[in-house]
PDB file of C-alpha atoms in Angstrom:
ATOM      1  CA  ASP A   1       0.211  -0.145   0.568  1.00 81.00           C
ATOM      2  CA  SER A   2       1.725   3.454  -1.167  1.00 84.00           C
ATOM      3  CA  GLY A   3      -0.286   5.167   1.068  1.00 91.00           C
ATOM      4  CA  VAL A   4      -1.870   7.008  -1.927  1.00 95.00           C
ATOM      5  CA  THR A   5      -5.399   6.594  -2.415  1.00 97.00           C
ATOM      6  CA  GLN A   6      -7.772   6.629  -5.410  1.00 97.00           C
ATOM      7  CA  THR A   7     -11.230   7.469  -6.043  1.00 97.00           C
ATOM      8  CA  PRO A   8     -13.570   6.318  -7.260  1.00 97.00           C
ATOM      9  CA  LYS A   9     -12.127   2.354  -8.252  1.00 96.00           C
ATOM     10  CA  HIS A  10     -13.639   1.933 -11.194  1.00 97.00           C
ATOM     11  CA  LEU A  11     -16.272   5.081 -13.206  1.00 97.00           C
ATOM     12  CA  ILE A  12     -18.900   3.585 -16.148  1.00 97.00           C
ATOM     13  CA  THR A  13     -20.028   6.672 -18.661  1.00 97.00           C
ATOM     14  CA  ALA A  14     -21.719   7.981 -21.660  1.00 97.00           C
ATOM     15  CA  THR A  15     -19.477   9.823 -23.956  1.00 97.00           C
ATOM     16  CA  GLY A  16     -20.504  14.174 -23.415  1.00 97.00           C
ATOM     17  CA  GLN A  17     -20.429  13.143 -19.118  1.00 97.00           C
ATOM     18  CA  ARG A  18     -18.140  15.087 -17.204  1.00 98.00           C
ATOM     19  CA  VAL A  19     -16.313  12.815 -14.140  1.00 98.00           C
ATOM     20  CA  THR A  20     -14.200  14.054 -11.403  1.00 98.00           C
ATOM     21  CA  LEU A  21     -11.842  11.888 -10.175  1.00 98.00           C
ATOM     22  CA  ARG A  22     -10.297  12.598  -6.844  1.00 98.00           C
ATOM     23  CA  CYS A  23      -6.573  11.261  -5.604  1.00 98.00           C
ATOM     24  CA  SER A  24      -5.715  12.191  -1.599  1.00 97.00           C
ATOM     25  CA  PRO A  25      -1.956  12.191  -1.424  1.00 95.00           C
ATOM     26  CA  ARG A  26       0.910  10.123   1.298  1.00 92.00           C
ATOM     27  CA  SER A  27       1.013  12.400   4.543  1.00 90.00           C
ATOM     28  CA  GLY A  28       2.798  15.513   3.967  1.00 86.00           C
ATOM     29  CA  ASP A  29       3.613  14.323   0.663  1.00 89.00           C
ATOM     30  CA  LEU A  30       2.929  17.732  -1.240  1.00 88.00           C
ATOM     31  CA  SER A  31       2.963  17.430  -4.705  1.00 88.00           C
ATOM     32  CA  VAL A  32       0.711  15.258  -6.870  1.00 92.00           C
ATOM     33  CA  TYR A  33       1.050  14.316 -10.096  1.00 93.00           C
ATOM     34  CA  TRP A  34      -1.864  12.742 -12.299  1.00 96.00           C
ATOM     35  CA  TYR A  35      -1.262  10.754 -15.274  1.00 96.00           C
ATOM     36  CA  GLN A  36      -3.600   8.359 -18.068  1.00 96.00           C
ATOM     37  CA  GLN A  37      -2.656   4.276 -19.389  1.00 96.00           C
ATOM     38  CA  SER A  38      -4.605   3.602 -22.238  1.00 93.00           C
ATOM     39  CA  LEU A  39      -3.590   0.582 -24.511  1.00 85.00           C
ATOM     40  CA  ASP A  40      -2.940   3.302 -27.906  1.00 84.00           C
ATOM     41  CA  GLN A  41      -0.910   5.623 -25.753  1.00 84.00           C
ATOM     42  CA  GLY A  42       1.079   3.434 -23.119  1.00 89.00           C
ATOM     43  CA  LEU A  43       1.886   6.095 -19.779  1.00 91.00           C
ATOM     44  CA  GLN A  44       1.029   9.568 -20.452  1.00 93.00           C
ATOM     45  CA  PHE A  45       1.865  12.508 -17.659  1.00 92.00           C
ATOM     46  CA  LEU A  46      -0.900  14.526 -17.507  1.00 95.00           C
ATOM     47  CA  ILE A  47      -0.320  16.570 -14.716  1.00 94.00           C
ATOM     48  CA  GLN A  48       1.196  18.066 -11.917  1.00 91.00           C
ATOM     49  CA  TYR A  49       0.665  20.639  -8.571  1.00 91.00           C
ATOM     50  CA  TYR A  50       2.826  20.977  -5.318  1.00 88.00           C
ATOM     51  CA  ASN A  51       1.062  22.880  -2.621  1.00 90.00           C
ATOM     52  CA  GLY A  52      -1.903  23.879  -4.491  1.00 93.00           C
ATOM     53  CA  GLU A  53       0.161  25.931  -7.504  1.00 92.00           C
ATOM     54  CA  GLU A  54       0.569  23.989 -10.955  1.00 91.00           C
ATOM     55  CA  ARG A  55       3.399  23.151 -12.042  1.00 86.00           C
ATOM     56  CA  ALA A  56       3.540  21.352 -14.936  1.00 87.00           C
ATOM     57  CA  LYS A  57       1.692  20.075 -17.766  1.00 89.00           C
ATOM     58  CA  GLY A  58       1.758  16.965 -19.547  1.00 88.00           C
ATOM     59  CA  ASN A  59      -0.581  16.163 -23.041  1.00 84.00           C
ATOM     60  CA  ILE A  60      -3.570  16.868 -20.768  1.00 93.00           C
ATOM     61  CA  LEU A  61      -6.204  17.858 -23.125  1.00 94.00           C
ATOM     62  CA  GLU A  62      -8.212  20.940 -22.455  1.00 96.00           C
ATOM     63  CA  ARG A  63     -11.414  19.111 -21.610  1.00 97.00           C
ATOM     64  CA  PHE A  64      -9.613  17.767 -19.182  1.00 97.00           C
ATOM     65  CA  SER A  65      -8.759  20.059 -15.431  1.00 97.00           C
ATOM     66  CA  ALA A  66      -7.256  19.528 -12.797  1.00 97.00           C
ATOM     67  CA  GLN A  67      -6.807  21.576  -9.413  1.00 97.00           C
ATOM     68  CA  GLN A  68      -5.741  20.828  -5.186  1.00 97.00           C
ATOM     69  CA  PHE A  69      -7.088  22.107  -2.434  1.00 97.00           C
ATOM     70  CA  PRO A  70      -5.570  23.168   0.862  1.00 96.00           C
ATOM     71  CA  ASP A  71      -6.424  20.005   2.383  1.00 95.00           C
ATOM     72  CA  LEU A  72      -4.039  18.770  -0.325  1.00 95.00           C
ATOM     73  CA  HIS A  73      -6.056  16.546  -1.767  1.00 96.00           C
ATOM     74  CA  SER A  74      -6.217  16.630  -5.681  1.00 98.00           C
ATOM     75  CA  GLU A  75      -9.511  16.226  -8.422  1.00 98.00           C
ATOM     76  CA  LEU A  76      -9.010  16.199 -11.955  1.00 98.00           C
ATOM     77  CA  ASN A  77     -12.436  16.305 -14.259  1.00 98.00           C
ATOM     78  CA  LEU A  78     -12.219  14.864 -17.444  1.00 98.00           C
ATOM     79  CA  SER A  79     -15.774  16.892 -19.508  1.00 97.00           C
ATOM     80  CA  SER A  80     -17.291  16.268 -22.793  1.00 97.00           C
ATOM     81  CA  LEU A  81     -15.955  12.051 -22.977  1.00 97.00           C
ATOM     82  CA  GLU A  82     -15.406  10.315 -25.815  1.00 97.00           C
ATOM     83  CA  LEU A  83     -14.764   6.496 -26.388  1.00 96.00           C
ATOM     84  CA  GLY A  84     -11.615   7.437 -26.445  1.00 94.00           C
ATOM     85  CA  ASP A  85     -10.817   8.408 -22.634  1.00 96.00           C
ATOM     86  CA  SER A  86     -11.782   5.236 -21.691  1.00 97.00           C
ATOM     87  CA  ALA A  87      -8.624   4.429 -19.424  1.00 97.00           C
ATOM     88  CA  LEU A  88      -6.713   3.532 -15.812  1.00 96.00           C
ATOM     89  CA  TYR A  89      -5.569   7.266 -14.405  1.00 97.00           C
ATOM     90  CA  PHE A  90      -3.514   7.676 -11.498  1.00 96.00           C
ATOM     91  CA  CYS A  91      -2.554   9.834  -9.520  1.00 96.00           C
ATOM     92  CA  ALA A  92       1.510   9.915  -7.758  1.00 93.00           C
ATOM     93  CA  SER A  93       2.600  11.664  -5.167  1.00 91.00           C
ATOM     94  CA  SER A  94       5.977  13.142  -3.565  1.00 85.00           C
ATOM     95  CA  VAL A  95       7.583  15.306  -1.054  1.00 74.00           C
ATOM     96  CA  ARG A  96       9.310  17.628  -2.476  1.00 61.00           C
ATOM     97  CA  ASP A  97       7.946  19.823  -5.921  1.00 54.00           C
ATOM     98  CA  ARG A  98      10.966  18.177  -8.026  1.00 55.00           C
ATOM     99  CA  ILE A  99      11.709  14.916  -8.761  1.00 53.00           C
ATOM    100  CA  ILE A 100      15.389  14.946  -8.373  1.00 53.00           C
ATOM    101  CA  TYR A 101      16.011  12.210  -6.552  1.00 53.00           C
ATOM    102  CA  ASN A 102      12.915  10.520  -4.415  1.00 56.00           C
ATOM    103  CA  GLU A 103      10.284   8.457  -6.812  1.00 72.00           C
ATOM    104  CA  GLN A 104       6.576   9.344  -7.175  1.00 82.00           C
ATOM    105  CA  PHE A 105       4.339   7.478  -5.449  1.00 88.00           C
ATOM    106  CA  PHE A 106       1.185   6.105  -7.579  1.00 92.00           C
ATOM    107  CA  GLY A 107      -2.104   5.011  -5.908  1.00 95.00           C
ATOM    108  CA  PRO A 108      -4.444   1.757  -7.267  1.00 94.00           C
ATOM    109  CA  GLY A 109      -5.826   3.889  -9.892  1.00 96.00           C
ATOM    110  CA  THR A 110      -9.286   4.640 -11.243  1.00 97.00           C
ATOM    111  CA  ARG A 111     -10.666   2.881 -14.168  1.00 96.00           C
ATOM    112  CA  LEU A 112     -12.512   4.690 -16.289  1.00 97.00           C
ATOM    113  CA  THR A 113     -15.016   3.316 -18.960  1.00 97.00           C
ATOM    114  CA  VAL A 114     -16.411   5.596 -21.653  1.00 97.00           C
ATOM    115  CA  LEU A 115     -19.660   4.183 -23.979  1.00 96.00           C
TER     116      LEU A 115
ATOM    117  CA  ALA B   1      10.840  10.469 -31.833  1.00 60.00           C
ATOM    118  CA  GLN B   2      10.354   8.490 -29.151  1.00 71.00           C
ATOM    119  CA  LYS B   3      12.118   9.663 -26.150  1.00 91.00           C
ATOM    120  CA  ILE B   4      12.172   6.792 -24.718  1.00 96.00           C
ATOM    121  CA  THR B   5      12.701   3.508 -26.372  1.00 96.00           C
ATOM    122  CA  GLN B   6      12.217  -0.252 -24.445  1.00 97.00           C
ATOM    123  CA  THR B   7      12.861  -2.558 -27.320  1.00 95.00           C
ATOM    124  CA  GLN B   8      12.049  -5.936 -25.655  1.00 95.00           C
ATOM    125  CA  PRO B   9       7.789  -6.000 -25.868  1.00 94.00           C
ATOM    126  CA  GLY B  10       8.402  -9.344 -24.252  1.00 95.00           C
ATOM    127  CA  MET B  11      11.383 -11.384 -22.368  1.00 95.00           C
ATOM    128  CA  PHE B  12      11.596 -14.887 -21.167  1.00 97.00           C
ATOM    129  CA  VAL B  13      13.837 -15.695 -18.325  1.00 97.00           C
ATOM    130  CA  GLN B  14      14.316 -18.971 -16.432  1.00 97.00           C
ATOM    131  CA  GLU B  15      13.758 -18.150 -12.226  1.00 97.00           C
ATOM    132  CA  LYS B  16      17.297 -17.505 -10.354  1.00 97.00           C
ATOM    133  CA  GLU B  17      18.903 -15.869 -13.184  1.00 97.00           C
ATOM    134  CA  ALA B  18      19.533 -12.443 -14.698  1.00 97.00           C
ATOM    135  CA  VAL B  19      17.711 -10.528 -16.997  1.00 97.00           C
ATOM    136  CA  THR B  20      18.559  -7.026 -18.580  1.00 98.00           C
ATOM    137  CA  LEU B  21      15.758  -4.965 -19.313  1.00 98.00           C
ATOM    138  CA  ASP B  22      16.920  -2.837 -21.946  1.00 98.00           C
ATOM    139  CA  CYS B  23      16.626   1.509 -22.157  1.00 98.00           C
ATOM    140  CA  THR B  24      17.370   3.910 -23.929  1.00 97.00           C
ATOM    141  CA  TYR B  25      16.434   7.501 -24.143  1.00 96.00           C
ATOM    142  CA  ASP B  26      16.954  10.987 -25.904  1.00 95.00           C
ATOM    143  CA  THR B  27      16.829  14.617 -24.341  1.00 91.00           C
ATOM    144  CA  SER B  28      18.403  17.353 -25.016  1.00 89.00           C
ATOM    145  CA  ASP B  29      18.411  18.523 -21.138  1.00 86.00           C
ATOM    146  CA  GLN B  30      21.787  18.322 -19.012  1.00 87.00           C
ATOM    147  CA  SER B  31      19.618  17.946 -15.886  1.00 84.00           C
ATOM    148  CA  TYR B  32      17.828  14.428 -15.976  1.00 88.00           C
ATOM    149  CA  GLY B  33      16.756  11.095 -14.482  1.00 89.00           C
ATOM    150  CA  LEU B  34      15.697   7.738 -15.101  1.00 93.00           C
ATOM    151  CA  PHE B  35      13.354   5.485 -13.538  1.00 92.00           C
ATOM    152  CA  TRP B  36      12.254   2.263 -13.881  1.00 95.00           C
ATOM    153  CA  TYR B  37       8.913   0.888 -12.645  1.00 94.00           C
ATOM    154  CA  LYS B  38       7.078  -2.372 -12.044  1.00 96.00           C
ATOM    155  CA  GLN B  39       3.400  -2.923 -12.831  1.00 95.00           C
ATOM    156  CA  PRO B  40       2.054  -6.720 -11.548  1.00 95.00           C
ATOM    157  CA  SER B  41      -1.200  -7.773 -13.151  1.00 93.00           C
ATOM    158  CA  SER B  42      -2.796  -6.394 -10.040  1.00 90.00           C
ATOM    159  CA  GLY B  43      -2.656  -2.956 -11.805  1.00 89.00           C
ATOM    160  CA  GLU B  44      -0.508  -0.975  -9.279  1.00 90.00           C
ATOM    161  CA  MET B  45       2.801   0.925 -10.440  1.00 91.00           C
ATOM    162  CA  ILE B  46       5.605   1.009  -7.946  1.00 91.00           C
ATOM    163  CA  PHE B  47       9.371   2.615  -8.421  1.00 89.00           C
ATOM    164  CA  LEU B  48      12.287   0.057  -8.236  1.00 93.00           C
ATOM    165  CA  ILE B  49      15.017   2.557  -8.607  1.00 92.00           C
ATOM    166  CA  TYR B  50      16.384   5.706 -10.090  1.00 90.00           C
ATOM    167  CA  GLN B  51      19.277   7.441 -11.638  1.00 92.00           C
ATOM    168  CA  GLY B  52      20.558  11.310 -12.460  1.00 89.00           C
ATOM    169  CA  SER B  53      22.226  12.262 -14.958  1.00 90.00           C
ATOM    170  CA  TYR B  54      24.939  13.576 -12.864  1.00 88.00           C
ATOM    171  CA  ASP B  55      24.977  10.451 -10.863  1.00 88.00           C
ATOM    172  CA  GLU B  56      28.793   8.804 -11.531  1.00 87.00           C
ATOM    173  CA  GLN B  57      27.532   5.223 -10.327  1.00 92.00           C
ATOM    174  CA  ASN B  58      25.102   3.267 -11.120  1.00 94.00           C
ATOM    175  CA  ALA B  59      21.856   3.002  -9.546  1.00 93.00           C
ATOM    176  CA  THR B  60      21.633  -0.380  -6.858  1.00 94.00           C
ATOM    177  CA  GLU B  61      18.435  -1.208  -4.971  1.00 92.00           C
ATOM    178  CA  GLY B  62      18.727  -4.453  -3.185  1.00 95.00           C
ATOM    179  CA  ARG B  63      18.031  -7.007  -6.504  1.00 97.00           C
ATOM    180  CA  TYR B  64      17.848  -4.502  -9.689  1.00 97.00           C
ATOM    181  CA  SER B  65      20.872  -2.243 -10.598  1.00 97.00           C
ATOM    182  CA  LEU B  66      20.381   0.450 -13.711  1.00 97.00           C
ATOM    183  CA  ASN B  67      23.724   0.189 -16.181  1.00 96.00           C
ATOM    184  CA  PHE B  68      23.550   3.557 -16.495  1.00 96.00           C
ATOM    185  CA  GLN B  69      25.635   4.470 -19.676  1.00 96.00           C
ATOM    186  CA  LYS B  70      25.390   8.031 -20.513  1.00 95.00           C
ATOM    187  CA  ALA B  71      27.349   8.672 -24.201  1.00 94.00           C
ATOM    188  CA  ARG B  72      24.929   6.030 -25.483  1.00 96.00           C
ATOM    189  CA  LYS B  73      22.038   7.202 -23.820  1.00 96.00           C
ATOM    190  CA  SER B  74      20.804   3.859 -22.139  1.00 97.00           C
ATOM    191  CA  ALA B  75      19.684   2.838 -19.045  1.00 97.00           C
ATOM    192  CA  ASN B  76      19.084  -0.875 -18.395  1.00 98.00           C
ATOM    193  CA  LEU B  77      17.832  -2.479 -15.236  1.00 98.00           C
ATOM    194  CA  VAL B  78      19.601  -5.566 -14.266  1.00 98.00           C
ATOM    195  CA  ILE B  79      16.902  -7.893 -12.451  1.00 98.00           C
ATOM    196  CA  SER B  80      19.243 -10.843 -10.264  1.00 96.00           C
ATOM    197  CA  ALA B  81      17.820 -13.654  -9.017  1.00 96.00           C
ATOM    198  CA  SER B  82      14.465 -13.532 -10.876  1.00 97.00           C
ATOM    199  CA  GLN B  83      11.647 -14.556  -8.617  1.00 97.00           C
ATOM    200  CA  LEU B  84       8.323 -15.727 -10.054  1.00 97.00           C
ATOM    201  CA  GLY B  85       6.863 -12.958  -8.428  1.00 96.00           C
ATOM    202  CA  ASP B  86       8.912  -9.992 -10.721  1.00 98.00           C
ATOM    203  CA  SER B  87       7.017 -11.177 -13.976  1.00 98.00           C
ATOM    204  CA  ALA B  88       5.160  -8.245 -14.108  1.00 97.00           C
ATOM    205  CA  MET B  89       4.952  -5.499 -16.938  1.00 97.00           C
ATOM    206  CA  TYR B  90       7.977  -2.959 -16.666  1.00 98.00           C
ATOM    207  CA  PHE B  91       8.097   0.458 -17.565  1.00 96.00           C
ATOM    208  CA  CYS B  92      11.732   2.798 -18.229  1.00 96.00           C
ATOM    209  CA  ALA B  93      10.879   6.677 -17.242  1.00 94.00           C
ATOM    210  CA  MET B  94      12.782   9.906 -17.742  1.00 92.00           C
ATOM    211  CA  ARG B  95      12.271  13.236 -16.325  1.00 86.00           C
ATOM    212  CA  GLU B  96      13.404  15.985 -18.322  1.00 82.00           C
ATOM    213  CA  GLY B  97      14.220  19.542 -16.243  1.00 70.00           C
ATOM    214  CA  GLY B  98      15.605  20.041 -13.188  1.00 59.00           C
ATOM    215  CA  ASP B  99      14.363  23.690 -12.444  1.00 54.00           C
ATOM    216  CA  ASN B 100      11.229  24.338 -10.195  1.00 53.00           C
ATOM    217  CA  TYR B 101       8.801  24.329 -13.203  1.00 57.00           C
ATOM    218  CA  GLY B 102       8.288  22.414 -16.270  1.00 62.00           C
ATOM    219  CA  GLN B 103       9.360  19.058 -15.810  1.00 73.00           C
ATOM    220  CA  ASN B 104       8.092  16.485 -18.005  1.00 79.00           C
ATOM    221  CA  PHE B 105       8.149  12.924 -17.397  1.00 85.00           C
ATOM    222  CA  VAL B 106       7.785  10.889 -20.063  1.00 90.00           C
ATOM    223  CA  PHE B 107       7.202   6.693 -20.164  1.00 93.00           C
ATOM    224  CA  GLY B 108       8.126   3.959 -22.708  1.00 95.00           C
ATOM    225  CA  PRO B 109       6.097   1.042 -23.695  1.00 94.00           C
ATOM    226  CA  GLY B 110       7.140  -1.265 -21.418  1.00 96.00           C
ATOM    227  CA  THR B 111       8.272  -4.861 -20.996  1.00 97.00           C
ATOM    228  CA  ARG B 112       6.858  -7.559 -20.364  1.00 97.00           C
ATOM    229  CA  LEU B 113       8.424 -10.202 -18.346  1.00 98.00           C
ATOM    230  CA  SER B 114       7.655 -13.520 -17.784  1.00 97.00           C
ATOM    231  CA  VAL B 115       9.983 -15.534 -14.990  1.00 97.00           C
ATOM    232  CA  LEU B 116       9.550 -19.240 -15.832  1.00 97.00           C
ATOM    233  CA  PRO B 117       9.770 -21.511 -12.884  1.00 95.00           C
TER     234      PRO B 117
END
């Protein structure tokens, strides 16, 4: 158990809908990262927050947005969902804002299925 | 061009033998980091080992070692004394950028390792 929690574990929804994925980092970790893992695109980095502030942006679509709240939990919002958004979404956390040495601790993921 | 290449989609190794998983990377940054992660069939991502671009010695973590050849831009993972529980997907990843802002993380396509009894 990494100490990172993600809810829900599974989510099934329809095209055009909007969903929110939630992540609670390990106690004391200030950085949160979001990743998408799909069969055709592999693992892709979406976005990073550090202590409530956006720090880095990867291949995140404009239909997707994220935020980190004062209690450090983070939410990833996916809107106007398409079939291709079906994927496993991981959240990871780390202590610092920069990954220089220490690893990111991954949550168990949220499996999103868009029908 | 792919930033992380893992040329072995699948590998087999006999239990107790050593195995090397290949990874080559492409970056123009001077400061970067290389990671290996393990993803068992249960789906979670497990950190294995890290190598910084300025580290002169190869990283080691228990049975895992990283064979870092900077000039060749390769960061191969060596697993010694393979165990059945090592059967999983292995991802090589790179962190580019050493500044506080604008880091990017790139993952390779993965290598599926199967350990045979």
